mmCIF file of C-alpha atoms in Angstrom:
data_model
loop_
_atom_site.group_PDB
_atom_site.id
_atom_site.type_symbol
_atom_site.label_atom_id
_atom_site.label_comp_id
_atom_site.label_asym_id
_atom_site.label_seq_id
_atom_site.Cartn_x
_atom_site.Cartn_y
_atom_site.Cartn_z
ATOM 1 C CA ALA A 279 18.897 -0.333 -1.240
ATOM 2 C CA GLN A 280 16.041 1.524 0.346
ATOM 3 C CA SER A 281 14.001 -0.744 2.571
ATOM 4 C CA VAL A 282 11.349 -0.840 5.256
ATOM 5 C CA THR A 283 11.531 -3.394 8.054
ATOM 6 C CA GLN A 284 8.665 -4.385 10.289
ATOM 7 C CA LEU A 285 9.846 -6.390 13.259
ATOM 8 C CA GLY A 286 7.533 -9.315 13.924
ATOM 9 C CA SER A 287 5.234 -10.736 11.287
ATOM 10 C CA HIS A 288 2.723 -11.700 13.996
ATOM 11 C CA VAL A 289 1.958 -9.882 17.233
ATOM 12 C CA SER A 290 -0.565 -11.083 19.786
ATOM 13 C CA VAL A 291 -1.929 -8.972 22.640
ATOM 14 C CA SER A 292 -4.709 -9.177 25.175
ATOM 15 C CA GLU A 293 -7.704 -6.914 24.924
ATOM 16 C CA GLY A 294 -6.889 -3.732 26.845
ATOM 17 C CA ALA A 295 -3.125 -4.163 26.540
ATOM 18 C CA LEU A 296 -0.690 -1.833 24.834
ATOM 19 C CA VAL A 297 -0.177 -2.341 21.116
ATOM 20 C CA LEU A 298 3.320 -1.695 19.765
ATOM 21 C CA LEU A 299 4.146 -2.403 16.124
ATOM 22 C CA ARG A 300 7.678 -1.624 15.022
ATOM 23 C CA CYS A 301 8.865 -0.057 11.793
ATOM 24 C CA ASN A 302 12.372 0.948 10.749
ATOM 25 C CA TYR A 303 13.522 2.364 7.437
ATOM 26 C CA SER A 304 16.870 2.657 5.733
ATOM 27 C CA SER A 305 17.638 6.281 5.035
ATOM 28 C CA SER A 306 19.523 9.137 6.673
ATOM 29 C CA VAL A 307 17.247 11.647 4.966
ATOM 30 C CA PRO A 308 13.840 11.982 6.615
ATOM 31 C CA PRO A 309 11.254 10.431 4.342
ATOM 32 C CA TYR A 310 7.477 10.540 4.330
ATOM 33 C CA LEU A 311 6.056 7.816 6.579
ATOM 34 C CA PHE A 312 2.709 6.063 6.636
ATOM 35 C CA TRP A 313 0.854 3.336 8.468
ATOM 36 C CA TYR A 314 -1.938 1.465 6.728
ATOM 37 C CA VAL A 315 -4.348 -1.141 8.078
ATOM 38 C CA GLN A 316 -5.909 -3.987 6.126
ATOM 39 C CA TYR A 317 -8.918 -5.898 7.396
ATOM 40 C CA PRO A 318 -9.597 -9.344 5.921
ATOM 41 C CA ASN A 319 -10.532 -9.306 2.238
ATOM 42 C CA GLN A 320 -10.384 -5.542 2.055
ATOM 43 C CA GLY A 321 -8.119 -2.873 0.650
ATOM 44 C CA LEU A 322 -5.713 -0.749 2.663
ATOM 45 C CA GLN A 323 -6.900 2.129 4.810
ATOM 46 C CA LEU A 324 -4.633 4.958 5.918
ATOM 47 C CA LEU A 325 -4.164 5.089 9.707
ATOM 48 C CA LEU A 326 -1.801 8.033 9.914
ATOM 49 C CA LYS A 327 1.094 9.759 8.199
ATOM 50 C CA TYR A 328 4.138 11.884 8.931
ATOM 51 C CA THR A 329 5.396 14.399 6.393
ATOM 52 C CA THR A 330 6.796 17.355 8.350
ATOM 53 C CA GLY A 331 6.270 19.088 11.665
ATOM 54 C CA ALA A 332 5.346 17.416 14.938
ATOM 55 C CA THR A 333 7.012 14.044 15.268
ATOM 56 C CA LEU A 334 4.161 12.493 17.262
ATOM 57 C CA VAL A 335 1.324 11.839 14.868
ATOM 58 C CA LYS A 336 -2.194 10.849 15.861
ATOM 59 C CA GLY A 337 -4.370 8.790 13.584
ATOM 60 C CA ILE A 338 -7.725 7.108 13.460
ATOM 61 C CA ASN A 339 -9.044 4.520 15.926
ATOM 62 C CA GLY A 340 -6.787 5.754 18.757
ATOM 63 C CA PHE A 341 -3.488 4.899 17.060
ATOM 64 C CA GLU A 342 -0.439 7.120 17.087
ATOM 65 C CA ALA A 343 3.135 6.925 15.861
ATOM 66 C CA GLU A 344 6.326 8.773 16.624
ATOM 67 C CA PHE A 345 8.970 9.647 14.071
ATOM 68 C CA LYS A 346 12.446 9.264 15.554
ATOM 69 C CA LYS A 347 15.069 10.437 13.100
ATOM 70 C CA SER A 348 18.033 9.256 15.172
ATOM 71 C CA GLU A 349 16.618 5.743 15.284
ATOM 72 C CA THR A 350 15.158 5.791 11.727
ATOM 73 C CA SER A 351 11.966 4.469 13.258
ATOM 74 C CA PHE A 352 8.232 5.082 13.051
ATOM 75 C CA HIS A 353 6.636 2.715 15.561
ATOM 76 C CA LEU A 354 2.853 2.467 15.846
ATOM 77 C CA THR A 355 1.187 2.360 19.257
ATOM 78 C CA LYS A 356 -2.237 2.213 20.842
ATOM 79 C CA PRO A 357 -2.639 2.348 24.622
ATOM 80 C CA SER A 358 -5.463 -0.175 24.868
ATOM 81 C CA ALA A 359 -6.185 -2.854 22.273
ATOM 82 C CA HIS A 360 -9.703 -3.644 21.181
ATOM 83 C CA MET A 361 -10.912 -6.804 19.508
ATOM 84 C CA SER A 362 -11.739 -4.776 16.408
ATOM 85 C CA ASP A 363 -8.037 -3.868 16.022
ATOM 86 C CA ALA A 364 -7.249 -7.369 14.788
ATOM 87 C CA ALA A 365 -5.932 -6.829 11.252
ATOM 88 C CA GLU A 366 -2.737 -6.591 9.263
ATOM 89 C CA TYR A 367 -0.717 -3.409 9.573
ATOM 90 C CA PHE A 368 1.703 -2.065 7.005
ATOM 91 C CA CYS A 369 4.372 0.553 7.405
ATOM 92 C CA ALA A 370 5.166 2.375 4.163
ATOM 93 C CA VAL A 371 7.724 4.997 3.201
ATOM 94 C CA ILE A 372 8.262 7.478 0.390
ATOM 95 C CA PHE A 373 11.997 8.027 0.293
ATOM 96 C CA SER A 374 13.564 11.300 -0.778
ATOM 97 C CA GLY A 375 13.515 11.469 -4.554
ATOM 98 C CA GLY A 376 11.089 8.551 -4.610
ATOM 99 C CA TYR A 377 8.607 10.291 -6.887
ATOM 100 C CA ASN A 378 5.704 9.473 -4.601
ATOM 101 C CA LYS A 379 6.410 5.744 -4.778
ATOM 102 C CA LEU A 380 5.538 3.864 -1.614
ATOM 103 C CA ILE A 381 7.896 1.194 -0.315
ATOM 104 C CA PHE A 382 6.062 -1.188 2.004
ATOM 105 C CA GLY A 383 7.201 -3.294 4.888
ATOM 106 C CA ALA A 384 6.181 -6.961 4.878
ATOM 107 C CA GLY A 385 3.348 -6.323 7.308
ATOM 108 C CA THR A 386 2.486 -7.312 10.877
ATOM 109 C CA ARG A 387 -0.610 -9.315 11.646
ATOM 110 C CA LEU A 388 -2.109 -8.242 14.954
ATOM 111 C CA ALA A 389 -4.211 -10.695 16.930
ATOM 112 C CA VAL A 390 -6.224 -9.518 19.946
ATOM 113 C CA HIS A 391 -7.460 -12.126 22.382
ATOM 114 C CA PRO A 392 -9.936 -11.735 25.245
ATOM 115 C CA ASP B 1329 -13.976 6.408 0.871
ATOM 116 C CA ALA B 1330 -12.102 7.424 -2.242
ATOM 117 C CA GLY B 1331 -13.971 6.532 -5.419
ATOM 118 C CA ILE B 1332 -11.852 3.665 -6.693
ATOM 119 C CA THR B 1333 -13.220 0.522 -8.259
ATOM 120 C CA GLN B 1334 -11.396 -2.480 -9.632
ATOM 121 C CA SER B 1335 -12.677 -5.055 -12.056
ATOM 122 C CA PRO B 1336 -12.915 -7.933 -12.031
ATOM 123 C CA ARG B 1337 -12.748 -8.604 -8.291
ATOM 124 C CA HIS B 1338 -11.904 -12.256 -8.796
ATOM 125 C CA LYS B 1339 -10.493 -14.064 -11.802
ATOM 126 C CA VAL B 1340 -9.178 -17.534 -12.516
ATOM 127 C CA THR B 1341 -7.255 -17.974 -15.727
ATOM 128 C CA GLU B 1342 -4.940 -20.467 -17.362
ATOM 129 C CA THR B 1343 -1.218 -20.161 -17.881
ATOM 130 C CA GLY B 1344 -0.367 -18.421 -21.134
ATOM 131 C CA THR B 1345 -3.589 -16.454 -21.498
ATOM 132 C CA PRO B 1346 -3.687 -12.640 -21.549
ATOM 133 C CA VAL B 1347 -5.403 -10.887 -18.668
ATOM 134 C CA THR B 1348 -6.390 -7.244 -18.212
ATOM 135 C CA LEU B 1349 -7.322 -5.709 -14.900
ATOM 136 C CA ARG B 1350 -9.064 -2.362 -14.734
ATOM 137 C CA CYS B 1351 -8.846 0.418 -12.191
ATOM 138 C CA HIS B 1352 -11.362 3.245 -12.347
ATOM 139 C CA GLN B 1353 -11.347 6.407 -10.218
ATOM 140 C CA THR B 1354 -13.838 9.227 -9.822
ATOM 141 C CA GLU B 1355 -11.497 11.549 -7.864
ATOM 142 C CA ASN B 1356 -9.646 13.088 -10.815
ATOM 143 C CA HIS B 1357 -6.308 12.324 -9.109
ATOM 144 C CA ARG B 1358 -3.214 12.603 -11.257
ATOM 145 C CA TYR B 1359 -1.250 9.621 -9.959
ATOM 146 C CA MET B 1360 -2.328 6.001 -10.254
ATOM 147 C CA TYR B 1361 -0.470 2.878 -9.172
ATOM 148 C CA TRP B 1362 -0.653 -0.884 -9.497
ATOM 149 C CA TYR B 1363 0.660 -3.088 -6.679
ATOM 150 C CA ARG B 1364 0.686 -6.782 -6.041
ATOM 151 C CA GLN B 1365 0.360 -8.257 -2.559
ATOM 152 C CA ASP B 1366 2.002 -11.541 -1.639
ATOM 153 C CA PRO B 1367 2.506 -13.078 1.819
ATOM 154 C CA GLY B 1368 5.778 -12.004 3.386
ATOM 155 C CA HIS B 1369 6.350 -9.232 0.855
ATOM 156 C CA GLY B 1370 3.797 -6.605 1.737
ATOM 157 C CA LEU B 1371 2.806 -4.670 -1.363
ATOM 158 C CA ARG B 1372 5.193 -4.166 -4.252
ATOM 159 C CA LEU B 1373 4.832 -1.577 -6.959
ATOM 160 C CA ILE B 1374 4.357 -2.913 -10.489
ATOM 161 C CA HIS B 1375 3.802 0.247 -12.557
ATOM 162 C CA TYR B 1376 2.599 3.747 -11.933
ATOM 163 C CA SER B 1377 1.227 6.654 -13.921
ATOM 164 C CA TYR B 1378 1.774 10.359 -13.384
ATOM 165 C CA GLY B 1379 -0.657 11.511 -16.057
ATOM 166 C CA VAL B 1380 -2.540 10.429 -19.154
ATOM 167 C CA LYS B 1381 -0.186 8.390 -21.332
ATOM 168 C CA ASP B 1382 2.635 8.914 -18.786
ATOM 169 C CA THR B 1383 3.692 5.694 -17.106
ATOM 170 C CA ASP B 1384 6.807 4.185 -15.583
ATOM 171 C CA LYS B 1385 8.026 0.915 -14.153
ATOM 172 C CA GLY B 1386 8.016 -0.047 -10.536
ATOM 173 C CA GLU B 1387 9.875 -2.669 -8.549
ATOM 174 C CA VAL B 1388 8.319 -5.795 -10.134
ATOM 175 C CA SER B 1389 7.320 -4.788 -13.659
ATOM 176 C CA ASP B 1390 8.534 -7.834 -15.637
ATOM 177 C CA GLY B 1391 5.615 -9.569 -17.369
ATOM 178 C CA TYR B 1392 3.261 -6.620 -16.922
ATOM 179 C CA SER B 1393 2.287 -3.660 -19.053
ATOM 180 C CA VAL B 1394 -0.020 -0.718 -18.369
ATOM 181 C CA SER B 1395 -1.963 1.887 -20.223
ATOM 182 C CA ARG B 1396 -3.710 5.086 -19.281
ATOM 183 C CA SER B 1397 -5.683 6.759 -22.033
ATOM 184 C CA LYS B 1398 -8.010 8.666 -19.693
ATOM 185 C CA THR B 1399 -7.457 10.249 -16.298
ATOM 186 C CA GLU B 1400 -9.951 7.927 -14.659
ATOM 187 C CA ASP B 1401 -8.777 4.563 -16.010
ATOM 188 C CA PHE B 1402 -5.543 2.645 -15.496
ATOM 189 C CA LEU B 1403 -5.257 -0.793 -17.048
ATOM 190 C CA LEU B 1404 -2.845 -3.547 -16.060
ATOM 191 C CA THR B 1405 -2.177 -6.285 -18.609
ATOM 192 C CA LEU B 1406 -0.504 -9.611 -18.153
ATOM 193 C CA GLU B 1407 0.435 -10.491 -21.724
ATOM 194 C CA SER B 1408 0.876 -14.188 -20.973
ATOM 195 C CA ALA B 1409 -0.092 -15.113 -17.445
ATOM 196 C CA THR B 1410 2.164 -17.367 -15.375
ATOM 197 C CA SER B 1411 1.553 -19.115 -12.064
ATOM 198 C CA SER B 1412 3.989 -16.711 -10.379
ATOM 199 C CA GLN B 1413 1.545 -13.928 -11.146
ATOM 200 C CA THR B 1414 -1.092 -15.464 -8.901
ATOM 201 C CA SER B 1415 -1.602 -12.672 -6.401
ATOM 202 C CA VAL B 1416 -3.901 -9.971 -5.120
ATOM 203 C CA TYR B 1417 -3.623 -6.801 -7.167
ATOM 204 C CA PHE B 1418 -4.371 -3.374 -5.758
ATOM 205 C CA CYS B 1419 -4.812 -0.099 -7.527
ATOM 206 C CA ALA B 1420 -4.084 3.155 -5.713
ATOM 207 C CA ILE B 1421 -4.463 6.852 -6.471
ATOM 208 C CA SER B 1422 -2.980 10.035 -5.091
ATOM 209 C CA GLU B 1423 -3.038 13.736 -5.749
ATOM 210 C CA SER B 1424 -0.113 15.561 -7.250
ATOM 211 C CA GLY B 1425 2.937 16.281 -5.194
ATOM 212 C CA GLN B 1426 5.334 14.567 -2.873
ATOM 213 C CA GLY B 1427 4.069 13.120 0.354
ATOM 214 C CA TYR B 1428 0.433 12.789 -0.530
ATOM 215 C CA GLU B 1429 -1.147 9.635 0.815
ATOM 216 C CA GLN B 1430 -2.364 6.965 -1.545
ATOM 217 C CA TYR B 1431 -5.900 5.634 -1.488
ATOM 218 C CA PHE B 1432 -6.408 1.992 -2.340
ATOM 219 C CA GLY B 1433 -9.048 0.118 -4.239
ATOM 220 C CA PRO B 1434 -10.673 -3.102 -2.982
ATOM 221 C CA GLY B 1435 -8.301 -5.408 -4.867
ATOM 222 C CA THR B 1436 -8.506 -8.133 -7.513
ATOM 223 C CA ARG B 1437 -7.697 -11.705 -6.609
ATOM 224 C CA LEU B 1438 -6.081 -13.384 -9.624
ATOM 225 C CA THR B 1439 -5.382 -17.095 -9.786
ATOM 226 C CA VAL B 1440 -3.344 -18.510 -12.661
ATOM 227 C CA THR B 1441 -3.685 -22.293 -12.989
#
């Protein structure tokens, strides 16, 4: 079955430290890949996406992600965490033939402490 | 922000009662989706629509039905609510074509007692 795995349901970093949120998907065919962020009591906001082309994708708020086909991964990074980055982050995938249907990972809650 | 509204934003209802949630968009996007969000599961697709009167089931469609009589409105109905349907429900929209990102509404928190 097609699936999306986010390693670590909770990640805690210090302000100014590197943020690394992991996402792996189950498919040998390159899918469409997305990262969304959800702040408390709000809907989901698109951070970035990969469809085709350059495998390093830059998004909003200083985040970026790299598509690695050989590792079936799409990890999200930010060089320096800010307190305002505290939120829940979701990796989502549209698999080939998926008719634009997003499959979500379970989410990673990011905490940023001073 | 994409023009998506959901109503109601909060609802408490009793087991066995029917409930209808509404999603309204002002973007004229072709695709509309209903998801539910539960801890540890991320978001899971309930139903989606690819045009007026064109709908299909998603991953967790049992106990839910949908209707879309106008481009801008997508209704989700729980015919007889159960406690397992207590959740946060999100509507999303996207343009035609593969790979287009989805834009999400603010959500509806539903509690079934």
